[in-house]
Short mmCIF file of C-alpha atoms in Angstrom, two decimals:
data_model
loop_
_atom_site.label_atom_id
_atom_site.label_comp_id
_atom_site.label_asym_id
_atom_site.label_seq_id
_atom_site.Cartn_x
_atom_site.Cartn_y
_atom_site.Cartn_z
CA MET W 15 -19.86 -61.64 46.17
CA TRP W 16 -23.11 -61.28 44.32
CA ALA W 17 -23.59 -65.01 44.49
CA LEU W 18 -23.16 -64.87 48.25
CA GLY W 19 -25.59 -62.03 48.44
CA SER W 20 -28.25 -63.89 46.49
CA LEU W 21 -27.77 -67.01 48.65
CA ALA W 22 -28.14 -64.99 51.82
CA VAL W 23 -31.26 -63.38 50.46
CA HIS W 24 -32.66 -66.78 49.58
CA ARG W 25 -32.07 -68.07 53.09
CA LEU W 26 -33.69 -64.99 54.52
CA CYS W 27 -36.72 -65.53 52.30
CA THR W 28 -37.12 -69.17 53.30
CA ARG W 29 -36.68 -68.35 56.98
CA ALA W 30 -39.21 -65.58 56.74
CA THR W 31 -41.72 -67.70 54.92
CA SER W 32 -41.24 -70.66 57.26
CA MET W 33 -41.73 -68.43 60.26
CA HIS W 34 -44.82 -67.02 58.72
CA ASP W 35 -46.17 -70.47 57.96
CA SER W 36 -45.40 -71.95 61.34
CA ALA W 37 -46.86 -69.04 63.25
CA GLY W 38 -49.91 -68.69 61.04
CA CYS W 39 -49.97 -64.94 61.58
CA ALA W 40 -47.67 -61.94 60.66
CA HIS W 41 -45.22 -62.03 63.55
CA THR W 42 -42.00 -62.28 61.34
CA ALA W 43 -38.60 -61.02 62.53
CA VAL W 44 -37.87 -59.23 59.16
CA PRO W 45 -40.62 -56.84 57.90
CA ARG W 46 -42.12 -57.80 54.56
CA SER W 47 -41.29 -54.46 52.82
CA ALA W 48 -37.57 -55.00 53.43
CA VAL W 49 -37.77 -58.52 52.04
CA LYS W 50 -39.57 -57.25 48.98
CA ALA W 51 -36.84 -54.60 48.43
CA PHE W 52 -34.12 -57.24 48.70
CA LEU W 53 -35.90 -59.50 46.23
CA PHE W 54 -36.36 -56.67 43.73
CA LEU W 55 -32.69 -55.65 43.98
CA SER W 56 -31.37 -59.14 43.40
CA ALA W 57 -33.69 -59.69 40.46
CA SER W 58 -32.60 -56.42 38.75
CA LEU W 59 -28.92 -57.26 39.27
CA ARG W 60 -29.36 -60.67 37.83
CA ARG W 61 -31.27 -59.05 34.94
CA GLY W 62 -28.23 -56.81 34.15
CA ARG W 63 -25.98 -59.85 33.76
CA THR W 64 -28.04 -61.55 31.08
CA SER W 65 -26.77 -61.43 27.52
CA GLN W 66 -29.97 -59.81 26.27
CA PHE W 67 -29.13 -56.36 27.60
CA VAL W 68 -25.35 -56.29 27.74
CA ARG W 69 -23.60 -54.92 24.65
CA PRO W 70 -20.71 -57.14 23.57
CA GLN W 71 -17.38 -55.45 24.32
CA LEU W 72 -15.43 -55.12 21.07
CA PRO W 73 -11.69 -55.62 21.21
CA PRO W 74 -9.78 -52.29 21.00
CA ARG W 75 -8.56 -51.09 17.63
CA THR W 76 -4.95 -51.48 18.73
CA GLU W 77 -5.11 -55.26 18.34
CA LYS W 78 -5.82 -54.93 14.62
CA MET W 79 -3.04 -52.41 13.99
CA ALA W 80 -0.06 -53.53 11.92
CA VAL W 81 3.43 -52.47 12.96
CA ASP W 82 4.08 -50.64 9.69
CA GLN W 83 0.70 -48.92 9.42
CA ASP W 84 0.24 -45.33 8.30
CA TRP W 85 0.01 -43.47 11.62
CA THR W 86 -0.93 -40.19 9.92
CA SER W 87 -4.33 -41.66 9.09
CA VAL W 88 -4.94 -42.75 12.69
CA TYR W 89 -4.24 -39.25 14.06
CA PRO W 90 -4.54 -36.82 11.14
CA THR W 91 -5.33 -33.79 13.32
CA ALA W 92 -4.97 -32.78 16.92
CA ALA W 93 -7.30 -35.02 18.94
CA VAL W 94 -7.78 -36.25 22.47
CA PHE W 95 -5.79 -39.26 23.60
CA LYS W 96 -7.86 -42.36 22.77
CA PRO W 97 -6.55 -45.38 24.65
CA ALA W 98 -8.12 -47.81 22.20
CA SER W 99 -6.39 -46.13 19.25
CA VAL W 100 -2.89 -45.76 20.66
CA PRO W 101 -1.03 -49.10 20.78
CA LEU W 102 1.37 -48.05 23.53
CA PRO W 103 1.38 -49.47 27.09
CA ILE W 104 1.41 -46.07 28.82
CA ARG W 105 0.77 -45.54 32.48
CA MET W 106 0.31 -42.08 33.93
CA GLY W 107 -0.73 -40.60 37.23
CA TYR W 108 0.06 -40.92 40.90
CA PRO W 109 0.70 -44.58 41.79
CA VAL W 110 -1.38 -46.39 44.40
CA LYS W 111 0.45 -47.44 47.56
CA ARG W 112 3.14 -49.98 46.69
CA GLY W 113 1.77 -50.13 43.20
CA VAL W 114 2.14 -48.69 39.73
CA PRO W 115 0.59 -45.65 38.06
CA PRO W 116 -2.88 -46.26 36.64
CA PRO W 117 -3.18 -47.73 33.09
CA LYS W 118 -4.21 -45.76 30.05
CA GLU W 119 -7.88 -46.89 30.01
CA GLY W 120 -10.04 -44.08 31.31
CA ASN W 121 -6.96 -42.10 32.40
CA LEU W 122 -7.84 -38.46 32.87
CA GLU W 123 -4.24 -37.32 33.15
CA LEU W 124 -3.47 -38.63 29.69
CA MET W 125 -6.55 -36.97 28.26
CA LYS W 126 -5.80 -33.60 29.87
CA ILE W 127 -2.31 -32.93 28.53
CA PRO W 128 -1.82 -31.82 24.91
CA ASN W 129 -0.42 -34.69 22.86
CA PHE W 130 1.69 -34.51 19.72
CA LEU W 131 0.46 -37.78 18.23
CA HIS W 132 -0.66 -35.94 15.10
CA LEU W 133 2.81 -34.41 14.63
CA THR W 134 5.09 -37.41 14.29
CA PRO W 135 8.17 -36.90 12.06
CA PRO W 136 6.62 -38.61 9.00
CA ALA W 137 3.52 -36.43 9.40
CA ILE W 138 5.63 -33.27 9.63
CA LYS W 139 7.58 -34.32 6.53
CA LYS W 140 4.34 -34.89 4.63
CA HIS W 141 2.98 -31.49 5.60
CA CYS W 142 6.23 -29.72 4.69
CA ALA W 143 6.38 -31.49 1.33
CA ALA W 144 2.96 -30.07 0.55
CA LEU W 145 3.89 -26.62 1.84
CA ARG W 146 7.22 -26.34 0.08
CA ASP W 147 5.57 -25.15 -3.13
CA PHE W 148 4.37 -22.01 -1.41
CA CYS W 149 7.80 -20.98 -0.14
CA THR W 150 10.25 -18.80 -2.02
CA GLU W 151 14.01 -18.78 -1.83
CA TRP W 152 16.05 -16.12 -0.14
CA PRO W 153 18.08 -14.21 -2.75
CA SER W 154 21.50 -15.83 -2.80
CA ALA W 155 23.26 -12.49 -3.25
CA LEU W 156 22.40 -11.51 0.32
CA ASP W 157 24.19 -14.24 2.18
CA SER W 158 25.71 -12.13 4.95
CA ASP W 159 24.54 -9.43 7.34
CA GLU W 160 26.95 -6.86 5.86
CA LYS W 161 25.52 -7.29 2.37
CA CYS W 162 21.99 -6.97 3.72
CA GLU W 163 22.99 -3.75 5.42
CA GLN W 164 24.67 -2.42 2.34
CA HIS W 165 21.65 -2.91 0.08
CA PHE W 166 18.86 -2.62 2.64
CA PRO W 167 19.99 -0.28 5.40
CA ILE W 168 16.67 0.26 7.17
CA GLU W 169 15.45 -2.39 9.65
CA ILE W 170 11.87 -2.41 10.83
CA GLU W 171 10.95 -4.53 13.83
CA THR W 172 7.39 -5.56 14.62
CA VAL W 173 6.04 -8.06 17.13
CA ASP W 174 3.04 -10.37 16.76
CA TYR W 175 1.37 -12.01 19.74
CA VAL W 176 -0.47 -15.36 19.67
CA SER W 177 -2.28 -16.59 22.74
CA ALA W 178 -5.52 -18.20 23.79
CA GLY W 179 -8.00 -15.91 25.43
CA THR W 180 -11.26 -14.10 24.99
CA SER W 181 -9.67 -11.77 22.44
CA ILE W 182 -6.98 -12.26 19.79
CA ARG W 183 -5.94 -8.60 19.90
CA ASN W 184 -2.92 -7.43 21.85
CA PRO W 185 -2.30 -3.69 22.29
CA LYS W 186 1.48 -4.22 22.25
CA ALA W 187 1.29 -5.38 18.64
CA ARG W 188 1.07 -1.85 17.24
CA VAL W 189 4.61 -0.87 18.32
CA VAL W 190 7.05 -0.38 15.42
CA THR W 191 10.82 0.11 15.82
CA LEU W 192 12.85 1.63 12.99
CA ARG W 193 16.65 1.28 12.98
CA VAL W 194 19.07 2.84 10.53
CA LYS W 195 22.82 3.52 10.46
CA LEU W 196 23.60 7.19 9.94
CA SER W 197 26.58 6.35 7.76
CA LYS W 198 24.17 5.01 5.11
CA LEU W 199 22.21 8.26 4.90
CA ASN W 200 23.36 11.08 2.64
CA LEU W 201 24.47 13.60 5.32
CA ASP W 202 27.34 16.10 5.52
CA GLU W 203 29.18 17.00 8.74
CA HIS W 204 26.87 19.81 9.82
CA ALA W 205 23.75 17.77 8.98
CA ARG W 206 25.03 14.77 10.90
CA LYS W 207 25.81 16.79 14.04
CA LYS W 208 22.45 18.55 13.87
CA LEU W 209 20.61 15.25 13.46
CA VAL W 210 22.38 13.73 16.44
CA LYS W 211 21.46 16.77 18.52
CA LEU W 212 17.83 16.68 17.38
CA VAL W 213 17.46 13.00 18.10
CA GLY W 214 19.14 12.90 21.51
CA GLU W 215 18.71 9.62 23.35
CA ARG W 216 17.67 7.63 20.30
CA TYR W 217 21.14 7.64 18.77
CA CYS W 218 23.84 5.24 19.92
CA ALA W 219 27.32 6.60 19.17
CA ASP W 220 29.08 3.24 19.61
CA THR W 221 27.15 1.44 16.90
CA ASP W 222 26.13 4.54 14.89
CA VAL W 223 22.51 3.37 14.92
CA LEU W 224 19.46 5.61 15.09
CA THR W 225 16.45 3.86 16.68
CA ILE W 226 12.97 5.33 16.36
CA THR W 227 10.19 3.58 18.30
CA THR W 228 6.63 4.64 17.54
CA ASP W 229 3.47 3.56 19.25
CA ARG W 230 1.36 6.68 19.25
CA CYS W 231 -1.05 5.50 16.54
CA PRO W 232 -3.62 2.75 17.08
CA LEU W 233 -2.61 0.65 14.05
CA ARG W 234 0.72 -0.83 13.09
CA ARG W 235 0.70 0.53 9.55
CA GLN W 236 0.02 4.03 10.85
CA ASN W 237 2.94 3.72 13.26
CA TYR W 238 5.20 2.58 10.44
CA ASP W 239 4.15 5.53 8.28
CA TYR W 240 4.74 7.87 11.18
CA GLY W 241 8.19 6.41 11.75
CA ILE W 242 9.16 6.94 8.10
CA HIS W 243 7.71 10.45 8.28
CA LEU W 244 9.85 11.23 11.35
CA LEU W 245 12.97 9.98 9.57
CA THR W 246 12.19 12.12 6.52
CA VAL W 247 11.57 15.22 8.61
CA LEU W 248 14.76 14.72 10.64
CA TYR W 249 16.80 14.23 7.49
CA HIS W 250 15.53 17.34 5.75
CA GLU W 251 15.62 19.53 8.84
CA SER W 252 19.23 18.59 9.54
CA TRP W 253 20.29 19.85 6.10
CA LYS W 254 18.77 23.28 6.84
CA THR W 255 20.95 25.93 8.49
CA GLU W 256 19.03 28.32 10.67
CA LYS W 257 20.20 31.87 11.47
CA TRP W 258 20.58 31.17 15.16
CA GLU W 259 22.94 28.25 14.51
CA SER W 260 25.78 30.74 14.06
CA GLU W 261 25.48 31.49 17.79
CA LYS W 262 26.80 28.02 18.63
CA SER W 263 29.13 28.42 21.56
CA GLU W 264 31.89 26.29 23.00
CA GLU W 265 29.50 24.53 25.44
CA ASP W 266 27.36 23.29 22.52
CA MET W 267 30.26 21.69 20.69
CA GLU W 268 30.15 17.90 20.52
CA GLU W 269 33.92 17.51 20.53
CA TYR W 270 36.86 19.67 21.50
CA VAL W 271 38.21 21.92 18.77
CA TRP W 272 41.61 23.56 19.39
CA GLU W 273 41.22 26.46 16.97
CA ASN W 274 39.97 29.62 18.74
CA SER W 275 40.13 28.00 22.14
CA CYS W 276 41.78 29.49 25.21
CA SER W 277 44.46 26.79 25.08
CA GLN W 278 45.57 28.07 21.65
CA ARG W 279 45.51 31.70 22.78
CA LYS W 280 47.56 31.01 25.90
CA ALA W 281 50.09 28.84 24.09
CA LEU W 282 50.63 31.47 21.39
CA ASP W 283 50.82 34.19 24.01
CA THR W 284 53.50 32.28 25.96
CA LEU W 285 55.52 31.51 22.84
CA LEU W 286 55.39 35.13 21.66
CA ARG W 287 56.63 36.32 25.05
CA ILE W 288 59.43 33.73 25.05
CA LYS W 289 60.51 34.83 21.59
CA ALA W 290 60.32 38.53 22.61
CA SER W 291 62.46 37.94 25.71
CA GLU W 292 65.06 36.01 23.69
CA ASN W 293 65.19 38.92 21.25
CA LEU W 294 65.27 36.74 18.12
CA GLY W 295 63.21 39.15 16.08
CA PRO W 296 59.48 39.51 15.41
CA VAL W 297 57.74 36.19 14.87
CA THR W 298 54.20 36.13 13.49
CA GLU W 299 51.37 34.02 14.80
CA GLU W 300 50.95 32.16 11.53
CA GLU W 301 54.57 31.03 11.65
CA LEU W 302 54.10 29.79 15.17
CA LEU W 303 50.92 27.93 14.27
CA ALA W 304 52.58 26.30 11.29
CA SER W 305 55.55 25.10 13.34
CA GLU W 306 55.91 21.41 14.17
CA VAL W 307 55.99 21.89 17.94
CA VAL W 308 52.72 23.76 18.11
CA LYS W 309 51.04 21.21 15.83
CA ASN W 310 52.09 18.31 18.05
CA TYR W 311 50.89 20.21 21.11
CA ARG W 312 47.54 20.78 19.41
CA ASN W 313 47.13 17.08 18.60
CA SER W 314 47.95 15.96 22.13
CA VAL W 315 45.52 18.44 23.73
CA THR W 316 42.70 17.45 21.35
CA ALA W 317 43.32 13.75 22.02
CA LEU W 318 43.27 14.33 25.80
CA LYS W 319 40.02 16.26 25.72
CA ASN W 320 38.18 14.00 23.27
CA GLU W 321 39.35 10.55 24.26
CA GLY W 322 39.89 11.08 27.97
CA GLU W 323 42.99 10.53 30.07
CA THR W 324 44.95 7.43 29.17
CA GLU W 325 48.61 6.52 29.76
CA ARG W 326 49.48 7.14 26.16
CA ASN W 327 47.69 10.48 25.96
CA MET W 328 49.28 11.81 29.12
CA SER W 329 52.82 10.81 28.11
CA GLN W 330 52.31 12.34 24.68
CA TYR W 331 51.11 15.59 26.27
CA LYS W 332 54.14 15.66 28.57
CA GLU W 333 56.55 15.26 25.62
CA CYS W 334 54.81 17.99 23.61
CA VAL W 335 54.83 20.46 26.49
CA LYS W 336 58.51 19.81 27.14
CA LYS W 337 59.34 20.44 23.47
CA LEU W 338 57.14 23.53 23.34
CA LEU W 339 58.76 25.22 26.32
CA ASN W 340 62.24 23.79 25.62
CA ILE W 341 62.52 22.01 28.94
CA GLN W 342 65.14 19.26 28.81
CA ALA W 343 65.31 18.47 32.48
CA GLY W 344 63.78 15.47 34.27
CA PRO W 345 62.72 11.97 33.12
CA MET O 4 -2.61 -27.26 6.08
CA ALA O 5 -2.31 -23.87 4.39
CA ALA O 6 -4.90 -24.51 1.76
CA GLY O 7 -6.27 -21.86 -0.51
CA TRP O 8 -4.45 -19.25 -2.52
CA LEU O 9 -1.07 -18.03 -1.28
CA TRP O 10 0.68 -15.40 -3.34
CA ARG O 11 4.29 -16.14 -4.23
CA ARG O 12 6.06 -12.88 -4.92
CA LEU O 13 9.20 -12.13 -6.86
CA CYS O 14 12.33 -10.80 -5.23
CA GLN O 15 13.53 -7.24 -5.56
CA GLY O 16 16.26 -7.43 -8.11
CA SER O 17 17.12 -3.96 -9.27
CA VAL O 18 19.79 -2.94 -6.75
CA PHE O 19 22.02 -6.01 -6.70
CA PRO O 20 25.59 -5.77 -7.96
CA VAL O 21 26.24 -6.48 -11.59
CA ASN O 22 27.72 -9.97 -11.25
CA TYR O 23 24.55 -11.30 -9.60
CA ALA O 24 22.17 -9.29 -11.73
CA SER O 25 22.35 -11.51 -14.78
CA ARG O 26 21.12 -14.68 -13.03
CA ILE O 27 18.33 -12.94 -11.19
CA MET O 28 17.35 -10.83 -14.18
CA GLN O 29 16.90 -14.02 -16.18
CA LYS O 30 14.35 -15.33 -13.71
CA GLN O 31 12.55 -12.01 -13.64
CA ARG O 32 12.53 -11.72 -17.38
CA PHE O 33 11.15 -15.21 -17.72
CA LEU O 34 8.29 -14.46 -15.40
CA LEU O 35 7.26 -11.12 -16.90
CA ASN O 36 3.59 -10.53 -17.55
CA SER O 37 3.97 -10.47 -21.31
CA ASP O 38 5.61 -13.90 -21.31
CA LEU O 39 3.07 -15.48 -19.00
CA ILE O 40 -0.17 -14.19 -20.51
CA GLY O 41 -0.50 -17.06 -22.97
CA ALA O 42 0.59 -19.66 -20.41
CA ARG O 43 -1.85 -18.49 -17.73
CA LEU O 44 -4.80 -18.45 -20.06
CA ALA O 45 -4.01 -21.97 -21.22
CA GLY O 46 -4.62 -23.36 -17.74
CA SER O 47 -2.09 -26.16 -17.58
CA HIS O 48 1.22 -24.46 -18.22
CA VAL O 49 4.55 -26.22 -18.27
CA ASP O 50 7.47 -24.16 -16.98
CA THR O 51 10.97 -25.28 -17.68
CA GLN O 52 12.03 -24.06 -14.24
CA GLU O 53 9.29 -25.81 -12.24
CA PRO O 54 8.32 -29.10 -13.89
CA LYS O 55 5.24 -29.83 -11.71
CA THR O 56 3.20 -26.69 -11.15
CA ASN O 57 0.91 -26.83 -8.17
CA PRO O 58 -2.50 -25.48 -9.27
CA LEU O 59 -2.94 -23.80 -5.86
CA VAL O 60 0.20 -21.67 -6.26
CA SER O 61 -0.10 -18.33 -8.00
CA VAL O 62 2.79 -15.98 -8.70
CA SER O 63 2.42 -12.24 -8.52
CA ASP O 64 4.74 -9.45 -9.63
CA GLU O 65 4.93 -7.40 -6.48
CA PRO O 66 8.34 -7.46 -4.81
CA GLU O 67 8.70 -9.59 -1.70
CA THR O 68 9.51 -8.15 1.67
CA LEU O 69 12.62 -9.68 3.22
CA TYR O 70 12.94 -10.64 6.87
CA LYS O 71 16.48 -10.62 8.18
CA ARG O 72 15.50 -12.35 11.40
CA LEU O 73 12.43 -14.04 12.80
CA SER O 74 12.48 -14.59 16.54
CA LEU O 75 9.86 -16.89 18.07
CA LEU O 76 9.42 -16.84 21.83
CA VAL O 77 7.15 -19.65 23.00
CA LYS O 78 5.81 -19.60 26.55
CA GLY O 79 4.11 -22.42 28.39
CA HIS O 80 3.47 -23.90 31.80
CA ASP O 81 4.66 -27.41 30.95
CA LYS O 82 8.29 -28.05 30.01
CA ALA O 83 7.58 -31.40 28.32
CA VAL O 84 5.05 -29.80 25.98
CA LEU O 85 7.59 -27.12 25.02
CA ASP O 86 10.25 -29.76 24.35
CA SER O 87 7.95 -31.60 21.96
CA TYR O 88 7.02 -28.31 20.31
CA GLU O 89 10.69 -27.45 19.89
CA TYR O 90 11.31 -30.73 18.08
CA PHE O 91 8.34 -30.06 15.81
CA ALA O 92 9.28 -26.45 15.01
CA VAL O 93 12.94 -27.26 14.33
CA LEU O 94 12.07 -30.18 12.05
CA ALA O 95 9.52 -28.08 10.18
CA ALA O 96 12.07 -25.30 9.64
CA LYS O 97 14.66 -27.80 8.36
CA GLU O 98 12.17 -29.40 5.99
CA LEU O 99 11.12 -26.04 4.55
CA GLY O 100 14.75 -25.03 4.09
CA ILE O 101 14.85 -22.22 6.66
CA SER O 102 18.21 -21.61 8.33
CA ILE O 103 18.03 -21.75 12.11
CA GLU O 104 20.37 -19.36 13.89
CA LYS O 105 19.88 -20.35 17.51
CA VAL O 106 17.54 -22.41 19.68
CA HIS O 107 17.81 -21.69 23.36
CA LYS O 108 15.71 -21.88 26.49
CA PRO O 109 15.68 -18.76 28.63
CA PRO O 110 15.36 -19.56 32.35
CA LYS O 111 11.87 -20.12 33.71
CA LYS O 112 10.02 -17.46 35.68
CA ILE O 113 8.00 -18.39 38.76
CA GLU O 114 5.32 -16.04 40.01
CA ARG O 115 4.35 -16.83 43.60
CA PHE O 116 1.73 -15.33 45.83
CA THR O 117 0.39 -16.01 49.29
CA LEU O 118 -3.29 -15.90 50.18
CA LEU O 119 -5.25 -16.38 53.35
CA LYS O 120 -6.55 -19.90 53.69
CA SER O 121 -9.78 -18.99 55.39
CA VAL O 122 -12.55 -16.64 54.37
CA HIS O 123 -12.62 -14.88 57.73
CA ILE O 124 -9.79 -14.39 60.28
CA TYR O 125 -7.09 -17.08 60.82
CA LYS O 126 -4.34 -14.80 59.67
CA LYS O 127 -1.63 -17.26 60.59
CA HIS O 128 -2.85 -19.91 58.16
CA ARG O 129 -2.10 -19.13 54.58
CA VAL O 130 -1.78 -20.95 51.30
CA GLN O 131 0.83 -20.31 48.62
CA TYR O 132 0.38 -20.64 44.87
CA GLU O 133 2.89 -20.37 42.09
CA MET O 134 2.74 -20.10 38.31
CA ARG O 135 5.71 -21.38 36.35
CA THR O 136 6.34 -20.04 32.87
CA HIS O 137 8.87 -21.91 30.75
CA TYR O 138 10.32 -20.23 27.66
CA LEU O 139 11.68 -21.43 24.35
CA CYS O 140 13.38 -19.07 21.90
CA LEU O 141 13.78 -19.97 18.24
CA GLU O 142 15.75 -17.59 16.00
CA LEU O 143 15.48 -18.01 12.25
CA LYS O 144 17.50 -16.17 9.65
CA TYR O 145 16.86 -14.86 6.15
CA LEU O 146 13.24 -15.51 5.23
CA THR O 147 11.13 -14.08 2.45
CA SER O 148 7.62 -12.98 3.26
CA SER O 149 5.97 -16.00 1.58
CA THR O 150 8.20 -18.46 3.42
CA ALA O 151 7.64 -16.63 6.68
CA ALA O 152 3.88 -16.62 6.15
CA VAL O 153 3.85 -20.34 5.37
CA TYR O 154 6.07 -21.32 8.30
CA LEU O 155 4.30 -19.10 10.81
CA GLU O 156 0.85 -20.27 9.82
CA TYR O 157 1.89 -23.92 10.03
CA VAL O 158 3.60 -23.51 13.35
CA GLN O 159 0.85 -21.36 14.88
CA ARG O 160 -1.98 -23.64 13.82
CA ASN O 161 -0.22 -26.47 15.65
CA LEU O 162 0.37 -24.51 18.83
CA PRO O 163 -0.77 -26.72 21.70
CA GLU O 164 -3.37 -25.62 24.22
CA GLY O 165 -2.11 -23.31 26.91
CA VAL O 166 0.97 -22.21 25.00
CA ALA O 167 1.53 -18.62 23.86
CA MET O 168 3.89 -17.26 21.24
CA GLU O 169 5.50 -13.90 20.43
CA VAL O 170 6.94 -13.43 16.97
CA LYS O 171 9.47 -10.61 16.45
CA LYS O 172 10.02 -9.88 12.76
CA THR O 173 12.94 -7.76 11.54
CA LYS O 174 12.19 -6.55 8.05
CA ILE O 175 14.90 -4.98 5.91
CA GLU O 176 14.14 -2.17 3.48
CA LYS O 177 15.88 0.23 1.17
CA ILE O 178 16.11 3.91 1.96
CA PRO O 179 12.98 5.56 0.54
CA GLU O 180 13.31 7.89 -2.43
CA HIS O 181 12.50 11.04 -0.51
CA ILE O 182 15.46 10.61 1.85
CA LYS O 183 18.08 10.22 -0.88
CA GLU O 184 18.65 13.97 -1.45
CA PRO O 185 17.79 16.96 0.71
CA VAL O 186 14.68 18.58 -0.63
CA TRP O 187 15.99 22.15 -0.28
CA ASP O 188 18.11 21.84 -3.46
CA THR O 189 15.12 20.94 -5.61
CA VAL O 190 12.96 23.60 -3.92
CA SER O 191 15.53 26.34 -4.63
CA GLN O 192 15.88 25.16 -8.23
CA ALA O 193 12.11 25.20 -8.65
CA LYS O 194 11.97 28.75 -7.23
CA GLU O 195 14.72 29.90 -9.62
CA THR O 196 12.90 28.48 -12.62
CA GLU O 197 9.67 30.14 -11.46
CA VAL O 198 11.40 33.48 -11.04
CA LYS O 199 13.00 33.17 -14.47
CA SER O 200 9.74 32.24 -16.15
#
């Protein structure tokens, strides 16, 4: 194409000059400034092709690479994709019409994406071999979750955030969550009930786990200290018995207790009246309470109230009531 | 990778049951300060337990914190990058001897929003953008603090561009001394002794 161009220019020159010569004066079809521009252009192009100014293109490094070379020295760290250093025939990008994706030379798509050429399996193994000296072993005595819980009951959960941005700080990183099972703490019945009442929502009765989440302090260590402080305070306060705790009424009770409840009073009342009407002699309340029938009745009522209404509980209650009131009729 | 000084700490050994105590106590006893003074001053010390001592490793006496679980959640926009990273992180954990509990990929979340195409009017012509976030969750079990520090630093230094990570550490601890007994017993005893004296 360039050859054609130079030929055409040459013809133009000769024509122009011949016209000029034949006419003897400057009545040429092509103006002289345009001709000069053409001549200059062609000369500079031809100048660029000469060996004096063109750097020899070296063959890419891939041609000198052996098959069993040490790849970790080619890509020791994370680096951009260099097509002359990677001996793979990769093509990437949107293909031209009825063609193939563009080759790897000068391919922006390949340069943009993060590559893992510095983290090949042999490289990872080398790194880990060097790092293994700094690691310590997990104590072999703690090989199951139960043993960990038995020896180390408190679990502290913290979260670290890593991301690229203008700042490495993340305000969510100061949150600390403390979890402990109440069965591992040294608590008696009253202390346990008081602690559960004090703590409210943070206690899960199914798993017996107390969860304390703190984020009121600006630093993680401060939040951790505050969490431990809360646990200490809760523990010690639950062992204390205040004067007003004796005013605990039936509505405050966590579970149903049959003693001194209206169910007990009414049952005893009914039984006393039955005995009085049958004229079997005076029967004391203690005797009634100690009797088998009343004990069974007590168990069934407590089960119903605490566990809810199930088939088993209801049938048990029915049997106990029948025995209590001596009703033999009906299935 | 993790050049420089990294402190290798001893394990807590005092509370373990008796049948394990002997083996662990041996290691502790061997590495007591009094035993090591001469060796450390000499410079090139030969331990019978570790034949080739790395000069960069130093051992300290403070007890190590134990991590019951380490949960890594890696987020990125490109699924292929996360797949490669998963291969790298899993291989690194295996090589360092860390037990992997679970590796799973939570479903991706797509955030879409619709904007007006033109600067002024043309309400009917809009353009929609979406941002896809792919997740990768790696759960590791039973790490000591030195191992966790080494693994996390290695894995975080090789995080690719445009990928974020959240590390959830679950540390296990003993019940502190001041929660063992209620303080009111000791306070009442102290008051009694004061009154007596």
